Amino acid sequence: MLPSVIVVLMLLSFTCGENPAVQVILTNKGLQYGKHVGAGWIQDKLESFIFPDISGEIPISFFGKLQYTLTGITITKCDFPEPSVEFYQNATGFKTSMSGLSVALTGGWTTLFGFIHSSGSFDLAIFSVDVTSVVQLGKDADGHLSVTSASCDAQVGNLDIQCKGGTSWIFQPLVEHYKGSIKGEIEARICPNVKEIIANLESHLQAMKVSFDVDQDITLELPLTGLPVIDASSLNLGLKGEFYSIKTHAEPPFEAKPFTVQKQSGYMLSVGLSEFTLNSGSYGYYSAGLLQTLINDSMIPPGSHVHLNTSSMGPFIPQLPKLFPGLLMNLQVYAREVPLFSFQPGSVKLNLLGAVKAFAIQPNGTQTPLFKLSVDSIFSGKPWTADGKLKGSMAMNNLTVTLASSEVGTFKTDAIESLVRMGSQVIVANLNEKLGKGVDLPRMKQAELVNTVMAVEEGFIAISSDAQVLQTDGRFN
Ligand SMILES: *[C@@H]1O[C@H](CO)[C@@H](O)[C@H](O)[C@H]1NC(C)=O
Ligand SMILES: *[C@@H]1O[C@H](CO)[C@@H](O)[C@H](O)[C@H]1NC(C)=O
Ligand SMILES: *[C@@H]1O[C@H](CO)[C@@H](O)[C@H](O)[C@H]1NC(C)=O
Ligand SMILES: *[C@@H]1O[C@H](CO)[C@@H](O)[C@H](O)[C@H]1NC(C)=O
Ligand SMILES: *[C@@H]1O[C@H](CO)[C@@H](O)[C@H](O)[C@H]1NC(C)=O
């Protein structure tokens, strides 16, 4: 039933035209590591767990009731066997089982029987506790991952209770008699606690952000696009992975294409990042009018033998100094179209279609348009990871300059083209120096990526990685 519902929902989400642009696969290796960290965390929690006082009554035939209170209960010893966890297709989630948990507790007791008060201490050992919990994963309306308890089953194998002090000799036999119901009482308290932990986790998930502002101009939206998919050895999440301009929030005129990331079971995580994600970012900046700049003469290094004035342009455009002698110039540089990235096996290509509009600045400040050039270039690059950093290199494959329109008559663009090519080469060399040093891989407060490898595939980048929980506060080990 459930699998067919998922298929229908997946189809619905595809027909709505929303393919995930980011895919995340958690492998069994990742699940087991997560469990190991989680188990350590639970053990630490247990050791410092403060039990509430427990009060109750035991009816004693003909004599009335024995009222008791158990106080100051602490764990003296806990044998916490490593639980097992597996992907559970039936519930689209995980199945966690723990068997053989044993806990020794100590505390104080007080009783009231009629008007007789008594008090003492007790030792309680709980043996062979088995807990099986199935957690179901889903997605809420805002695209958060959700977790719910699908089933929980708890069994206590055996109990041993020793009461000491006061009138314990009277009711120690009673305690033996009621052992079965005390066992039932303890069993009944386990699953509500497990469900509370899951509900707590769920409220954390609901509070998580699904969109992140990258800077003041663009935001990245990462909600789930469909329900989580579980198979026997992995959990697969599809995320929107789309950048938007904060100002326009305009949809780009292209869509995310479906792609398939190969699961790498030797790594904890596999992530696929579609070229759509990068291109939506590019569109975000473009649609907000941010891919343009003005260049004036004060930005040209003083030592340069070419300056932004009409006389300096003489060797390139002979008629210019004659038509407009001795005037400073401005260049308006902008992207004619959305710069598009394309991912091909082993390389990333960037197609930049740019334009340059040149103006002469009249003595009264008026800008007189002179000409417009189209500057088309193709860059290619290669990203990789090394020493925990994301590195890369890039090269300019092609650059052509053509005259798009002119107010000063036609002229040859070959010399300008070599000039722009030289300038671009300087920029590329600078970028390569930075890319060679690399930038740190994204890292969270509690975890970092290790053993990360990446490969550029057709239409997407595949990243496989292990994660490592940081032991900064000594909670995880
Ligand atoms: C999954 O569900 C089916 C039908 O409800 C059941 O027959 C099967 O035993 C279940 N599998 C597991 C591993 O629980
Ligand atoms: C050039 O532009 C910069 C920044 O836009 C500006 O501060 C400067 O005054 C301009 N210089 C000229 C000569 O127009
Ligand atoms: C124009 O640039 C040249 C250098 O190429 C410089 O010698 C000259 O003084 C500049 N003229 C003006 C008007 O700024
Ligand atoms: C500025 O000077 C130019 C050229 O001399 C002239 O064509 C234009 O009308 C003037 N503009 C203003 C606002 O004075
Ligand atoms: C560079 O682009 C021009 C014009 O688009 C094309 O004719 C030429 O073949 C390209 N050269 C290379 C090396 O790609």
PDB file of N, CA and C and ligand atoms in Angstrom, residues 324 327 362-368, ligand 4:
ATOM      1  N   PHE A 324      36.224  62.755 -31.131  1.00  0.00           N
ATOM      2  CA  PHE A 324      36.068  63.223 -29.745  1.00  0.00           C
ATOM      3  C   PHE A 324      37.441  63.385 -29.102  1.00  0.00           C
ATOM      4  N   LEU A 327      38.841  63.217 -24.553  1.00  0.00           N
ATOM      5  CA  LEU A 327      37.763  62.982 -23.575  1.00  0.00           C
ATOM      6  C   LEU A 327      38.001  61.681 -22.811  1.00  0.00           C
ATOM      7  N   GLN A 362      31.589  63.987 -21.847  1.00  0.00           N
ATOM      8  CA  GLN A 362      31.747  65.376 -22.312  1.00  0.00           C
ATOM      9  C   GLN A 362      32.156  66.260 -21.135  1.00  0.00           C
ATOM     10  N   PRO A 363      32.798  67.382 -21.416  1.00  0.00           N
ATOM     11  CA  PRO A 363      33.214  68.288 -20.331  1.00  0.00           C
ATOM     12  C   PRO A 363      32.034  68.681 -19.432  1.00  0.00           C
ATOM     13  N   ASN A 364      30.787  68.757 -19.991  1.00  0.00           N
ATOM     14  CA  ASN A 364      29.636  69.105 -19.153  1.00  0.00           C
ATOM     15  C   ASN A 364      29.050  67.878 -18.443  1.00  0.00           C
ATOM     16  N   GLY A 365      29.701  66.696 -18.558  1.00  0.00           N
ATOM     17  CA  GLY A 365      29.255  65.508 -17.829  1.00  0.00           C
ATOM     18  C   GLY A 365      28.367  64.585 -18.644  1.00  0.00           C
ATOM     19  N   THR A 366      27.853  65.061 -19.771  1.00  0.00           N
ATOM     20  CA  THR A 366      26.996  64.216 -20.609  1.00  0.00           C
ATOM     21  C   THR A 366      27.799  63.027 -21.145  1.00  0.00           C
ATOM     22  N   GLN A 367      27.171  61.833 -21.119  1.00  0.00           N
ATOM     23  CA  GLN A 367      27.838  60.648 -21.657  1.00  0.00           C
ATOM     24  C   GLN A 367      27.340  60.394 -23.068  1.00  0.00           C
ATOM     25  N   THR A 368      28.248  60.458 -24.000  1.00  0.00           N
ATOM     26  CA  THR A 368      27.886  60.252 -25.407  1.00  0.00           C
ATOM     27  C   THR A 368      28.204  58.815 -25.797  1.00  0.00           C
TER      28      THR A 368
HETATM   29  C1  LIG B   4      26.887  68.804 -23.233  1.00  0.00           C
HETATM   30  O1  LIG B   4      27.857  68.956 -24.268  1.00  0.00           O
HETATM   31  C2  LIG B   4      27.563  68.277 -25.492  1.00  0.00           C
HETATM   32  C3  LIG B   4      28.748  68.403 -26.417  1.00  0.00           C
HETATM   33  O2  LIG B   4      29.296  69.641 -26.329  1.00  0.00           O
HETATM   34  C4  LIG B   4      26.274  68.820 -26.075  1.00  0.00           C
HETATM   35  O3  LIG B   4      25.948  68.131 -27.259  1.00  0.00           O
HETATM   36  C5  LIG B   4      25.152  68.645 -25.044  1.00  0.00           C
HETATM   37  O4  LIG B   4      23.968  69.228 -25.510  1.00  0.00           O
HETATM   38  C6  LIG B   4      25.523  69.278 -23.716  1.00  0.00           C
HETATM   39  N1  LIG B   4      24.536  68.903 -22.735  1.00  0.00           N
HETATM   40  C7  LIG B   4      24.068  69.753 -21.832  1.00  0.00           C
HETATM   41  C8  LIG B   4      23.003  69.204 -20.883  1.00  0.00           C
HETATM   42  O5  LIG B   4      24.466  70.864 -21.755  1.00  0.00           O
END
